[in-house]
């Protein structure tokens, strides 16, 4: 089964429903970082699974996000390797962002 089809399974849809029903995952993780409470509607892989079966199904690697965050922030992350999401002070929240890297 190819990775695209993992999303198209009863197992995935059930797992998503259960995951987002958990109060810990009910709000968009990315919006919360900037102090906004937005209901999460999508399960996002914190670390892109890139077709890795175990990483895909590992709920430790899941977070609930809203649709705008999923399409915007994650696309930036995939292109640049880090999230452009910023907190209320305008500082990037992703530890992988260059601003958060210690100087070598
Ligand atoms: Zn959001």
PDB file of C-alpha atoms and ligand atoms in Angstrom:
ATOM      1  CA  UNK A   1       0.000   0.000   0.000  1.00  0.00           C
ATOM      2  CA  UNK A   2       1.410   3.409  -0.892  1.00  0.00           C
ATOM      3  CA  UNK A   3       1.501   6.169   1.710  1.00  0.00           C
ATOM      4  CA  UNK A   4      -1.258   8.190   0.018  1.00  0.00           C
ATOM      5  CA  UNK A   5      -3.633   5.311   0.553  1.00  0.00           C
ATOM      6  CA  UNK A   6      -2.912   5.176   4.293  1.00  0.00           C
ATOM      7  CA  UNK A   7      -5.060   8.307   4.606  1.00  0.00           C
ATOM      8  CA  UNK A   8      -7.819   6.609   2.689  1.00  0.00           C
ATOM      9  CA  UNK A   9      -8.472   3.866   5.206  1.00  0.00           C
ATOM     10  CA  UNK A  10     -11.111   3.287   7.848  1.00  0.00           C
ATOM     11  CA  UNK A  11      -8.275   2.776  10.297  1.00  0.00           C
ATOM     12  CA  UNK A  12      -6.903   6.277   9.644  1.00  0.00           C
ATOM     13  CA  UNK A  13     -10.301   7.987   9.771  1.00  0.00           C
ATOM     14  CA  UNK A  14     -11.177   6.243  13.044  1.00  0.00           C
ATOM     15  CA  UNK A  15      -7.790   7.029  14.543  1.00  0.00           C
ATOM     16  CA  UNK A  16      -8.110  10.705  13.582  1.00  0.00           C
ATOM     17  CA  UNK A  17     -11.587  10.952  15.085  1.00  0.00           C
ATOM     18  CA  UNK A  18     -10.440   9.398  18.340  1.00  0.00           C
ATOM     19  CA  UNK A  19      -7.282  11.498  18.437  1.00  0.00           C
ATOM     20  CA  UNK A  20      -9.055  14.825  17.918  1.00  0.00           C
ATOM     21  CA  UNK A  21     -11.781  13.866  20.415  1.00  0.00           C
ATOM     22  CA  UNK A  22      -9.094  13.846  23.113  1.00  0.00           C
ATOM     23  CA  UNK A  23      -9.204  17.257  24.885  1.00  0.00           C
ATOM     24  CA  UNK A  24      -5.398  17.354  24.729  1.00  0.00           C
ATOM     25  CA  UNK A  25      -5.536  17.347  20.943  1.00  0.00           C
ATOM     26  CA  UNK A  26      -8.772  19.225  20.339  1.00  0.00           C
ATOM     27  CA  UNK A  27      -7.130  22.606  19.698  1.00  0.00           C
ATOM     28  CA  UNK A  28      -4.795  23.524  16.862  1.00  0.00           C
ATOM     29  CA  UNK A  29      -1.259  23.007  18.197  1.00  0.00           C
ATOM     30  CA  UNK A  30       0.187  25.700  15.934  1.00  0.00           C
ATOM     31  CA  UNK A  31      -2.445  28.317  16.828  1.00  0.00           C
ATOM     32  CA  UNK A  32      -1.929  27.567  20.516  1.00  0.00           C
ATOM     33  CA  UNK A  33       1.742  28.473  20.177  1.00  0.00           C
ATOM     34  CA  UNK A  34       0.703  31.980  19.222  1.00  0.00           C
ATOM     35  CA  UNK A  35      -1.988  32.155  21.884  1.00  0.00           C
ATOM     36  CA  UNK A  36      -4.996  31.386  19.719  1.00  0.00           C
ATOM     37  CA  UNK A  37      -7.605  28.734  20.475  1.00  0.00           C
ATOM     38  CA  UNK A  38      -8.760  27.221  17.211  1.00  0.00           C
ATOM     39  CA  UNK A  39     -10.444  23.828  16.975  1.00  0.00           C
ATOM     40  CA  UNK A  40      -8.214  21.240  15.323  1.00  0.00           C
ATOM     41  CA  UNK A  41      -9.739  19.475  12.351  1.00  0.00           C
ATOM     42  CA  UNK A  42      -6.700  17.761  10.875  1.00  0.00           C
ATOM     43  CA  UNK A  43      -4.131  15.360  12.239  1.00  0.00           C
ATOM     44  CA  UNK A  44      -0.695  16.516  11.245  1.00  0.00           C
ATOM     45  CA  UNK A  45       2.610  14.669  11.443  1.00  0.00           C
ATOM     46  CA  UNK A  46       5.008  16.800  13.472  1.00  0.00           C
ATOM     47  CA  UNK A  47       7.910  15.160  11.752  1.00  0.00           C
ATOM     48  CA  UNK A  48       7.094  14.548   8.075  1.00  0.00           C
ATOM     49  CA  UNK A  49       6.693  10.781   7.753  1.00  0.00           C
ATOM     50  CA  UNK A  50       7.937  10.720   4.163  1.00  0.00           C
ATOM     51  CA  UNK A  51       6.359   7.354   3.587  1.00  0.00           C
ATOM     52  CA  UNK A  52       7.678   5.802   6.813  1.00  0.00           C
ATOM     53  CA  UNK A  53       4.932   3.433   7.953  1.00  0.00           C
ATOM     54  CA  UNK A  54       5.865   3.464  11.653  1.00  0.00           C
ATOM     55  CA  UNK A  55       6.256   7.233  11.765  1.00  0.00           C
ATOM     56  CA  UNK A  56       2.934   7.658   9.984  1.00  0.00           C
ATOM     57  CA  UNK A  57       1.032   5.668  12.599  1.00  0.00           C
ATOM     58  CA  UNK A  58       3.030   6.805  15.626  1.00  0.00           C
ATOM     59  CA  UNK A  59       0.605   8.996  17.583  1.00  0.00           C
ATOM     60  CA  UNK A  60       3.529  10.573  19.453  1.00  0.00           C
ATOM     61  CA  UNK A  61       4.251  12.199  16.126  1.00  0.00           C
ATOM     62  CA  UNK A  62       0.698  13.471  15.696  1.00  0.00           C
ATOM     63  CA  UNK A  63      -0.746  16.867  16.499  1.00  0.00           C
ATOM     64  CA  UNK A  64      -4.146  18.382  15.887  1.00  0.00           C
ATOM     65  CA  UNK A  65      -4.072  21.441  13.641  1.00  0.00           C
ATOM     66  CA  UNK A  66      -6.630  23.637  11.892  1.00  0.00           C
ATOM     67  CA  UNK A  67      -6.929  23.687   8.122  1.00  0.00           C
ATOM     68  CA  UNK A  68      -5.282  27.111   7.534  1.00  0.00           C
ATOM     69  CA  UNK A  69      -2.266  26.149   9.658  1.00  0.00           C
ATOM     70  CA  UNK A  70      -2.007  22.792   8.001  1.00  0.00           C
ATOM     71  CA  UNK A  71      -1.835  24.236   4.526  1.00  0.00           C
ATOM     72  CA  UNK A  72       0.269  27.317   5.314  1.00  0.00           C
ATOM     73  CA  UNK A  73       2.671  26.561   8.130  1.00  0.00           C
ATOM     74  CA  UNK A  74       3.352  23.010   7.177  1.00  0.00           C
ATOM     75  CA  UNK A  75       4.062  23.856   3.593  1.00  0.00           C
ATOM     76  CA  UNK A  76       6.701  26.323   4.753  1.00  0.00           C
ATOM     77  CA  UNK A  77       8.111  23.687   7.021  1.00  0.00           C
ATOM     78  CA  UNK A  78       8.366  21.170   4.253  1.00  0.00           C
ATOM     79  CA  UNK A  79       9.966  23.642   1.869  1.00  0.00           C
ATOM     80  CA  UNK A  80      12.395  25.215   4.350  1.00  0.00           C
ATOM     81  CA  UNK A  81      12.785  22.409   6.858  1.00  0.00           C
ATOM     82  CA  UNK A  82      11.376  24.501   9.695  1.00  0.00           C
ATOM     83  CA  UNK A  83       8.194  26.299  10.610  1.00  0.00           C
ATOM     84  CA  UNK A  84       7.813  30.039  10.039  1.00  0.00           C
ATOM     85  CA  UNK A  85       5.201  30.198  12.791  1.00  0.00           C
ATOM     86  CA  UNK A  86       5.972  32.989  15.234  1.00  0.00           C
ATOM     87  CA  UNK A  87       4.823  33.723  18.763  1.00  0.00           C
ATOM     88  CA  UNK A  88       3.236  36.969  19.910  1.00  0.00           C
ATOM     89  CA  UNK A  89       6.675  38.624  20.110  1.00  0.00           C
ATOM     90  CA  UNK A  90       7.314  37.742  16.498  1.00  0.00           C
ATOM     91  CA  UNK A  91       9.917  35.147  17.372  1.00  0.00           C
ATOM     92  CA  UNK A  92       9.841  31.778  15.631  1.00  0.00           C
ATOM     93  CA  UNK A  93       8.465  28.977  17.775  1.00  0.00           C
ATOM     94  CA  UNK A  94      10.149  26.126  15.922  1.00  0.00           C
ATOM     95  CA  UNK A  95      13.410  25.087  17.633  1.00  0.00           C
ATOM     96  CA  UNK A  96      14.615  24.121  14.170  1.00  0.00           C
ATOM     97  CA  UNK A  97      14.272  27.697  12.898  1.00  0.00           C
ATOM     98  CA  UNK A  98      17.671  29.302  12.158  1.00  0.00           C
ATOM     99  CA  UNK A  99      16.985  32.054  14.699  1.00  0.00           C
ATOM    100  CA  UNK A 100      16.768  29.406  17.393  1.00  0.00           C
ATOM    101  CA  UNK A 101      19.945  27.602  16.407  1.00  0.00           C
ATOM    102  CA  UNK A 102      22.922  28.187  18.672  1.00  0.00           C
ATOM    103  CA  UNK A 103      25.864  29.766  16.907  1.00  0.00           C
ATOM    104  CA  UNK A 104      28.523  27.283  16.061  1.00  0.00           C
TER     105      UNK A 104
HETATM  106 ZN1  LIG B   1      -4.194  26.713  13.493  1.00  0.00          ZN
END
